[in-house]
Amino acid sequence: MRVVKVPLGDRGYPIFLGSGLLSRLGTHCRRLGLGTRCAVITDRNVARHYGQATGRSLALAGFDPALVTVPAGETAKNLRTVEKCYDRLAAHRLERRSFVVALGGGVVGDLAGFVAATYLRGVGFVQVPTTLLAQVDSSVGGKVGVNLAAGKNLVGAFYQPRLVLADLDTLRTLPDRELRAGTAEIIKYGVIYDAALFRRLERDLLKLLRRDPGVLAAVVARCCEIKADVVGRDETESGLRAILNFGHTIGHALEAISRYGRFLHGEAIAIGQVAAARLSAQLTGLPEPDVERVRTLFHRAGLPTEIRLNARQRHRLSAAMRLDKKVQGGEVRFVLAERVGRVVTGRAVPETLIDQVLTGR
Ligand code: NAD
Ligand code: GLY
């Protein structure tokens, strides 16, 4: 087992990473000194695979868990689902010292975290991520929230978990398309922060996609270290943390205009990152060969790198980008790369360039 610490003072917490960890969830929770009653919020797919084992581990440690199951997928990440969860928490009589366990991918993590942040003005929160994307990114750092029809993650909070337990064994049942989507956030860390990680991915991508345990463990741990470092230095995104949004302005807008049903998050941000790399070549000096390295890596991961939009879709995309949380004074701001491993934030981009880079023309 590896342990990565998220350094946030008295709100700091450990990320436990390794094989066979799910059965030890109850023991780890016990050490937090929380109340007995708790709720495991999960989705239907994950409940089928890991609901029982999670409940058993908590019960054996003396907890009284309720299993709250929501529909799977991005379309369930909304306020209606939040309200249903509140009702279940009330029925199980959760108290201030109770806690919520998010068992699943980023959708469940963001949703359950928002429920935990707001129910009784905040109960304890534990992340048990079961997708590659959630293990390398969404379970760490405390961004929780839900979508509105108008835009992604427009309602939310910063609310840190008390611990993150990432059992790499759970990735064995993850569908291939979801595993590929998770690599989009991993490639992102290479582009924004760690050129050596990017080179490693160029070398070991196939092993990662084949779920080689050694490569998975090392790569997931490195991503968690990077995220922990960034969040530790800028918890609420007043500066540095914005680098994590590379490719997300376009990606989030694509998800919103397709009503969260066409692209997985990882797929949408793959298109967004390739577009951001092309913008970077024009605006921040990213060398053309590096743009091609970025595009090739996403392509090899089986992720989309371009999209053609008609005039109506382009109009809707730019309206959705204006609702992005990174907008300042009505102007959309981008994270752009200067080279692989180094980015700058807050760059204004002329709108005419955006369509051009989305289609690769
Ligand atoms: P997801 O939560 O929808 O999970 C993907 C699919 O895999 C679902 O159908 C789920 O049921 C299934 N699944 C999950 N674990 C499984 C397993 N071990 N075996 C079999 N099936 C499994 O999607 P995701 O890609 O994990 O997360 C995407 C979400 O994360 C988006 O909403 C995105 O906005 C959010 N996100 C949040 C942050 C953050 O910092 N909070 C960061 C990145 C992404
Ligand atoms: N995934 C963006 C962030 O955590 O800030």
Coordinates of C-alpha atoms and ligand atoms in Angstrom, one line a residue:
M1 CA 0.0 0.0 0.0
R2 CA 1.2 3.5 -0.8
V3 CA 0.1 6.6 1.1
V4 CA 0.0 10.1 -0.4
K5 CA -0.8 13.0 2.0
V6 CA -2.8 16.0 1.0
P7 CA -1.2 18.8 3.0
L8 CA -4.0 21.0 4.1
G9 CA -3.2 21.5 7.8
D10 CA -5.9 20.3 10.1
R11 CA -8.0 19.4 7.1
G12 CA -5.2 17.4 5.5
Y13 CA -5.9 13.7 4.8
P14 CA -4.3 10.5 3.4
I15 CA -4.9 8.8 0.1
F16 CA -4.4 5.1 0.5
L17 CA -3.5 3.4 -2.8
G18 CA -3.1 -0.3 -3.4
S19 CA -4.6 -3.8 -3.9
G20 CA -7.2 -5.4 -1.6
L21 CA -7.9 -2.2 0.3
L22 CA -11.7 -2.2 0.1
S23 CA -12.0 -4.8 2.9
R24 CA -10.0 -2.5 5.2
L25 CA -12.3 0.5 4.6
G26 CA -14.1 0.1 8.0
T27 CA -10.9 -0.1 9.9
H28 CA -9.6 3.1 8.3
C29 CA -12.9 4.9 9.0
R30 CA -12.8 3.7 12.6
R31 CA -9.7 5.7 13.2
L32 CA -11.5 8.9 12.2
G33 CA -13.6 8.9 15.3
L34 CA -16.9 9.3 13.5
G35 CA -20.4 8.4 14.6
T36 CA -21.9 4.9 13.9
R37 CA -24.5 5.7 11.3
C38 CA -23.3 6.3 7.8
A39 CA -24.5 6.1 4.2
V40 CA -22.7 4.6 1.2
I41 CA -23.7 6.6 -1.9
T42 CA -23.0 4.6 -5.1
D43 CA -24.4 4.0 -8.5
R44 CA -26.2 0.9 -9.9
N45 CA -23.2 -0.6 -11.7
V46 CA -20.8 -0.1 -8.8
A47 CA -23.3 -1.3 -6.2
R48 CA -23.5 -4.6 -8.1
H49 CA -19.8 -5.1 -8.0
Y50 CA -18.7 -3.6 -4.7
G51 CA -21.8 -2.6 -2.7
Q52 CA -21.9 -5.7 -0.5
A53 CA -18.1 -5.8 0.2
T54 CA -18.2 -2.1 1.2
G55 CA -21.2 -2.5 3.5
R56 CA -19.6 -5.6 5.1
S57 CA -16.3 -3.9 5.8
L58 CA -18.1 -1.0 7.5
A59 CA -20.4 -3.3 9.5
L60 CA -17.5 -5.4 10.7
A61 CA -15.9 -2.3 12.0
G62 CA -19.1 -1.5 14.0
F63 CA -20.8 1.0 11.6
D64 CA -24.4 1.0 10.6
P65 CA -24.4 1.7 6.8
A66 CA -27.3 2.4 4.5
L67 CA -26.7 1.8 0.8
V68 CA -28.0 4.6 -1.3
T69 CA -28.0 3.8 -5.0
V70 CA -28.4 6.4 -7.7
P71 CA -28.6 5.8 -11.5
A72 CA -25.2 5.6 -13.3
G73 CA -23.7 8.3 -15.4
E74 CA -23.3 12.0 -15.8
T75 CA -27.1 12.6 -16.4
A76 CA -27.7 11.7 -12.7
K77 CA -25.3 14.4 -11.4
N78 CA -28.0 16.9 -10.7
L79 CA -30.1 18.5 -7.9
R80 CA -32.9 16.0 -8.3
T81 CA -30.6 13.2 -7.4
V82 CA -29.2 15.2 -4.5
E83 CA -32.7 15.6 -3.1
K84 CA -33.3 11.9 -3.3
C85 CA -30.1 11.3 -1.4
Y86 CA -31.1 13.8 1.4
D87 CA -34.3 11.9 1.8
R88 CA -32.5 8.6 2.2
L89 CA -30.1 10.1 4.7
A90 CA -33.0 11.5 6.7
A91 CA -34.7 8.1 6.7
H92 CA -31.5 6.5 8.0
R93 CA -31.4 9.2 10.7
L94 CA -27.9 10.5 10.0
E95 CA -26.5 12.9 12.6
R96 CA -23.8 15.5 12.6
R97 CA -21.1 13.0 13.5
S98 CA -22.3 10.6 10.8
F99 CA -20.6 10.3 7.5
V100 CA -21.1 9.7 3.8
V101 CA -19.0 7.3 1.8
A102 CA -18.8 8.0 -2.0
L103 CA -18.3 4.6 -3.7
G104 CA -17.8 5.0 -7.4
G105 CA -16.5 7.2 -10.1
G106 CA -16.3 11.0 -10.3
V107 CA -20.0 11.4 -10.8
V108 CA -20.8 9.6 -7.5
G109 CA -17.8 11.4 -5.8
D110 CA -18.9 14.9 -6.8
L111 CA -22.6 14.2 -6.0
A112 CA -22.0 12.4 -2.7
G113 CA -19.5 15.0 -1.7
F114 CA -22.1 17.8 -2.3
V115 CA -24.6 15.8 -0.3
A116 CA -22.1 15.4 2.5
A117 CA -21.1 19.1 2.4
T118 CA -24.7 20.3 2.7
Y119 CA -26.7 17.7 4.7
L120 CA -27.0 19.0 8.3
R121 CA -24.6 21.8 7.1
G122 CA -21.9 19.2 6.6
V123 CA -21.2 15.6 7.7
G124 CA -18.0 13.5 7.4
F125 CA -17.0 12.4 3.9
V126 CA -14.9 9.5 2.7
Q127 CA -14.0 8.9 -0.9
V128 CA -13.7 5.4 -2.3
P129 CA -13.0 6.0 -6.0
T130 CA -13.5 3.0 -8.4
T131 CA -12.7 4.5 -11.8
L132 CA -9.3 5.4 -13.1
L133 CA -10.4 9.0 -13.5
A134 CA -11.7 9.2 -9.9
Q135 CA -8.5 7.6 -8.5
V136 CA -6.2 10.0 -10.3
D137 CA -8.2 13.2 -10.0
S138 CA -11.8 13.7 -8.8
S139 CA -11.6 12.0 -5.4
V140 CA -8.7 14.2 -4.4
G141 CA -9.0 18.0 -3.7
G142 CA -12.5 18.5 -2.4
K143 CA -14.3 19.9 -5.4
V144 CA -17.8 18.6 -5.1
G145 CA -21.0 19.6 -7.0
V146 CA -23.6 18.9 -9.6
N147 CA -24.5 20.1 -13.1
L148 CA -27.3 22.4 -14.2
A149 CA -28.8 22.2 -17.7
A150 CA -27.0 25.5 -18.3
G151 CA -23.5 24.2 -17.5
K152 CA -21.2 21.7 -15.8
N153 CA -20.5 21.8 -12.1
L154 CA -22.2 25.1 -11.7
V155 CA -23.5 24.3 -8.2
G156 CA -20.9 23.0 -5.7
A157 CA -18.5 23.5 -2.8
F158 CA -15.0 22.9 -1.7
Y159 CA -15.4 20.1 0.8
Q160 CA -12.4 17.9 1.6
P161 CA -12.9 14.2 2.4
R162 CA -11.4 12.8 5.6
L163 CA -9.7 10.0 3.7
V164 CA -9.4 8.6 0.2
L165 CA -9.2 4.8 -0.3
A166 CA -8.3 3.8 -3.9
D167 CA -8.4 0.0 -4.3
L168 CA -6.7 -0.6 -7.6
D169 CA -8.4 -4.1 -7.8
T170 CA -11.7 -2.3 -8.5
L171 CA -10.3 -1.2 -11.9
R172 CA -10.5 -4.8 -13.1
T173 CA -14.2 -4.5 -13.7
L174 CA -14.1 -1.0 -15.2
P175 CA -15.3 -1.1 -18.9
D176 CA -12.5 -0.3 -21.4
R177 CA -14.1 2.9 -22.6
E178 CA -14.1 4.2 -19.0
L179 CA -10.5 3.2 -18.5
R180 CA -9.5 5.2 -21.7
A181 CA -11.5 8.2 -20.5
G182 CA -9.5 8.1 -17.3
T183 CA -6.2 8.4 -19.2
A184 CA -7.3 11.8 -20.4
E185 CA -6.8 13.3 -16.9
I186 CA -3.5 11.4 -16.6
I187 CA -2.2 12.8 -19.8
K188 CA -3.3 16.2 -18.5
Y189 CA -0.9 15.9 -15.5
G190 CA 2.0 15.3 -18.0
V191 CA 1.2 18.3 -20.0
I192 CA 0.6 20.7 -17.1
Y193 CA 3.2 19.6 -14.6
D194 CA 5.4 16.7 -15.3
A195 CA 7.2 16.2 -18.6
A196 CA 8.8 12.9 -17.3
L197 CA 5.3 11.5 -16.7
F198 CA 4.3 12.5 -20.2
R199 CA 7.4 10.6 -21.6
R200 CA 6.5 7.6 -19.4
L201 CA 3.0 7.6 -20.9
E202 CA 4.4 7.7 -24.4
R203 CA 6.5 4.6 -23.4
D204 CA 4.0 2.7 -21.2
L205 CA 0.6 3.7 -22.5
L206 CA -0.2 0.2 -23.8
K207 CA 0.7 -1.4 -20.5
L208 CA -1.5 1.1 -18.7
L209 CA -4.4 0.3 -21.0
R210 CA -3.8 -3.4 -20.4
R211 CA -4.1 -2.7 -16.7
D212 CA -0.5 -3.8 -15.9
P213 CA -0.6 -3.6 -12.1
G214 CA 2.9 -2.1 -11.7
V215 CA 2.3 0.6 -14.2
L216 CA -1.1 1.4 -12.9
A217 CA 0.1 1.6 -9.3
A218 CA 3.0 3.9 -10.2
V219 CA 1.0 6.2 -12.5
V220 CA -2.0 6.6 -10.2
A221 CA 0.4 7.4 -7.3
R222 CA 2.3 10.0 -9.3
C223 CA -1.0 11.7 -10.3
C224 CA -2.2 11.7 -6.7
E225 CA 1.2 13.3 -5.7
I226 CA 0.8 16.0 -8.3
K227 CA -2.8 16.7 -7.4
A228 CA -2.0 16.7 -3.6
D229 CA 0.8 19.2 -4.2
V230 CA -1.3 21.6 -6.3
V231 CA -4.3 21.4 -3.9
G232 CA -2.0 21.8 -0.9
R233 CA -0.7 25.0 -2.4
D234 CA -4.0 26.4 -3.6
E235 CA -7.1 24.7 -2.2
T236 CA -9.7 27.1 -3.5
E237 CA -8.3 27.9 -6.9
S238 CA -7.2 31.4 -6.3
G239 CA -4.2 30.8 -8.6
L240 CA -2.1 27.6 -9.2
R241 CA -5.0 25.2 -9.0
A242 CA -6.4 26.6 -12.3
I243 CA -3.7 24.6 -14.1
L244 CA -5.9 21.5 -13.5
N245 CA -8.5 23.0 -15.8
F246 CA -6.3 22.5 -19.0
G247 CA -8.7 21.5 -21.8
H248 CA -11.7 21.8 -19.5
T249 CA -13.2 25.1 -20.8
I250 CA -14.0 23.5 -24.1
G251 CA -14.5 20.0 -22.6
H252 CA -17.1 21.2 -20.2
A253 CA -18.9 23.2 -22.8
L254 CA -19.0 20.1 -25.2
E255 CA -20.5 18.1 -22.4
A256 CA -23.2 20.7 -21.7
I257 CA -24.2 21.3 -25.3
S258 CA -24.6 17.5 -25.8
R259 CA -26.7 17.3 -22.6
Y260 CA -24.1 15.2 -20.8
G261 CA -25.1 12.2 -22.9
R262 CA -22.7 12.0 -25.9
F263 CA -19.2 12.2 -24.5
L264 CA -17.8 10.8 -21.3
H265 CA -16.0 13.6 -19.3
G266 CA -12.6 12.2 -20.3
E267 CA -13.5 12.1 -24.0
A268 CA -14.8 15.7 -23.9
I269 CA -11.6 17.0 -22.2
A270 CA -9.4 15.0 -24.6
I271 CA -10.9 17.1 -27.5
G272 CA -10.5 20.2 -25.2
Q273 CA -6.9 19.4 -24.5
V274 CA -5.9 18.9 -28.1
A275 CA -7.7 22.1 -29.0
A276 CA -5.9 23.9 -26.1
A277 CA -2.5 22.5 -27.3
R278 CA -3.2 23.9 -30.8
L279 CA -4.2 27.3 -29.3
S280 CA -1.0 27.1 -27.3
A281 CA 1.1 26.8 -30.5
Q282 CA -0.5 30.0 -31.7
L283 CA -0.5 32.0 -28.5
T284 CA 2.1 30.7 -26.0
G285 CA 4.8 29.2 -28.2
L286 CA 4.2 25.5 -27.7
P287 CA 6.4 23.9 -30.4
E288 CA 4.4 22.2 -33.2
P289 CA 6.1 18.8 -32.6
D290 CA 4.8 19.0 -29.0
V291 CA 1.3 19.7 -30.2
E292 CA 1.6 16.5 -32.3
R293 CA 2.9 14.5 -29.4
V294 CA -0.1 15.6 -27.3
R295 CA -2.6 14.7 -30.1
T296 CA -0.9 11.4 -30.8
L297 CA -1.0 10.3 -27.2
F298 CA -4.7 11.0 -26.9
H299 CA -5.2 9.2 -30.2
R300 CA -3.3 6.2 -29.1
A301 CA -5.4 6.1 -25.9
G302 CA -8.4 5.7 -28.1
L303 CA -9.8 9.1 -27.3
P304 CA -11.4 11.6 -29.7
T305 CA -9.1 14.5 -30.7
E306 CA -11.3 16.6 -33.0
I307 CA -15.0 17.5 -33.5
R308 CA -16.8 19.3 -36.3
L309 CA -19.6 21.6 -35.2
N310 CA -22.3 23.2 -37.4
A311 CA -23.1 26.9 -37.0
R312 CA -25.8 26.3 -34.4
Q313 CA -23.6 24.0 -32.3
R314 CA -20.7 26.6 -32.5
H315 CA -23.1 29.2 -31.2
R316 CA -24.2 27.0 -28.3
L317 CA -20.6 26.0 -27.5
S318 CA -19.5 29.6 -27.1
A319 CA -22.6 30.4 -25.0
A320 CA -21.8 27.4 -22.7
M321 CA -18.1 28.5 -22.5
R322 CA -19.3 31.9 -21.2
L323 CA -21.0 30.2 -18.3
D324 CA -17.7 28.5 -17.3
K325 CA -16.5 29.2 -13.8
K326 CA -13.2 30.6 -15.3
V327 CA -14.9 33.5 -17.1
Q328 CA -13.7 36.9 -15.9
G329 CA -15.6 40.1 -16.9
G330 CA -17.5 38.1 -19.5
E331 CA -14.2 36.9 -21.2
V332 CA -13.4 33.2 -21.4
R333 CA -10.0 32.4 -19.9
F334 CA -7.8 29.5 -21.0
V335 CA -5.0 27.4 -19.5
L336 CA -2.4 27.2 -22.3
A337 CA 0.9 25.3 -22.5
E338 CA 4.4 26.8 -23.2
R339 CA 5.9 23.4 -23.4
V340 CA 5.1 19.9 -22.3
G341 CA 5.2 20.1 -18.4
R342 CA 4.6 23.8 -18.1
V343 CA 1.4 25.9 -18.6
V344 CA 0.1 29.4 -18.0
T345 CA -3.4 30.4 -16.8
G346 CA -5.9 33.1 -17.5
R347 CA -5.1 33.6 -21.2
A348 CA -7.8 35.3 -23.3
V349 CA -8.4 33.6 -26.6
P350 CA -10.0 35.1 -29.7
E351 CA -13.2 33.2 -30.4
T352 CA -12.4 32.9 -34.1
L353 CA -9.5 30.6 -33.3
I354 CA -11.6 28.2 -31.3
D355 CA -13.5 26.6 -34.2
Q356 CA -10.4 26.4 -36.2
V357 CA -8.5 24.4 -33.5
L358 CA -11.5 22.1 -32.7
T359 CA -11.5 20.7 -36.3
G360 CA -7.8 20.6 -36.6
R361 CA -7.8 22.9 -39.6
Ligands
NAD1 P1 -18.6 7.9 -13.6 O1 -18.6 8.3 -12.2 O2 -19.8 8.2 -14.4 O3 -18.2 6.4 -13.8 C1 -18.0 5.9 -15.1 C2 -18.9 4.6 -15.3 O4 -18.2 3.5 -14.8 C3 -20.3 4.6 -14.6 O5 -21.2 4.0 -15.4 C4 -20.0 3.7 -13.4 O6 -21.2 3.1 -13.0 C5 -19.0 2.8 -13.9 N1 -18.1 2.2 -12.9 C6 -17.4 3.0 -11.9 N2 -16.5 2.2 -11.3 C7 -16.6 1.0 -11.8 C8 -16.0 -0.3 -11.6 N3 -14.9 -0.3 -10.8 N4 -16.3 -1.3 -12.3 C9 -17.3 -1.2 -13.2 N5 -18.0 -0.1 -13.5 C10 -17.6 1.0 -12.8 O7 -17.4 8.7 -14.4 P2 -15.9 9.2 -14.1 O8 -15.3 9.2 -15.4 O9 -15.4 8.4 -13.0 O10 -16.1 10.7 -13.5 C11 -16.5 11.7 -14.3 C12 -17.0 12.8 -13.4 O11 -16.0 13.3 -12.6 C13 -17.5 14.0 -14.2 O12 -18.8 14.4 -13.7 C14 -16.5 15.1 -13.9 O13 -17.0 16.4 -14.0 C15 -16.0 14.7 -12.6 N6 -14.7 15.2 -12.2 C16 -14.6 15.8 -11.0 C17 -13.3 16.3 -10.6 C18 -13.2 16.9 -9.3 O14 -12.1 17.5 -9.0 N7 -14.2 16.9 -8.4 C19 -12.2 16.1 -11.4 C20 -12.4 15.4 -12.6 C21 -13.6 15.0 -13.0
GLY2 N1 -10.2 18.8 -11.6 C1 -10.0 20.2 -11.3 C2 -9.6 20.5 -9.9 O1 -9.7 19.6 -9.1 O2 -9.3 21.6 -9.6

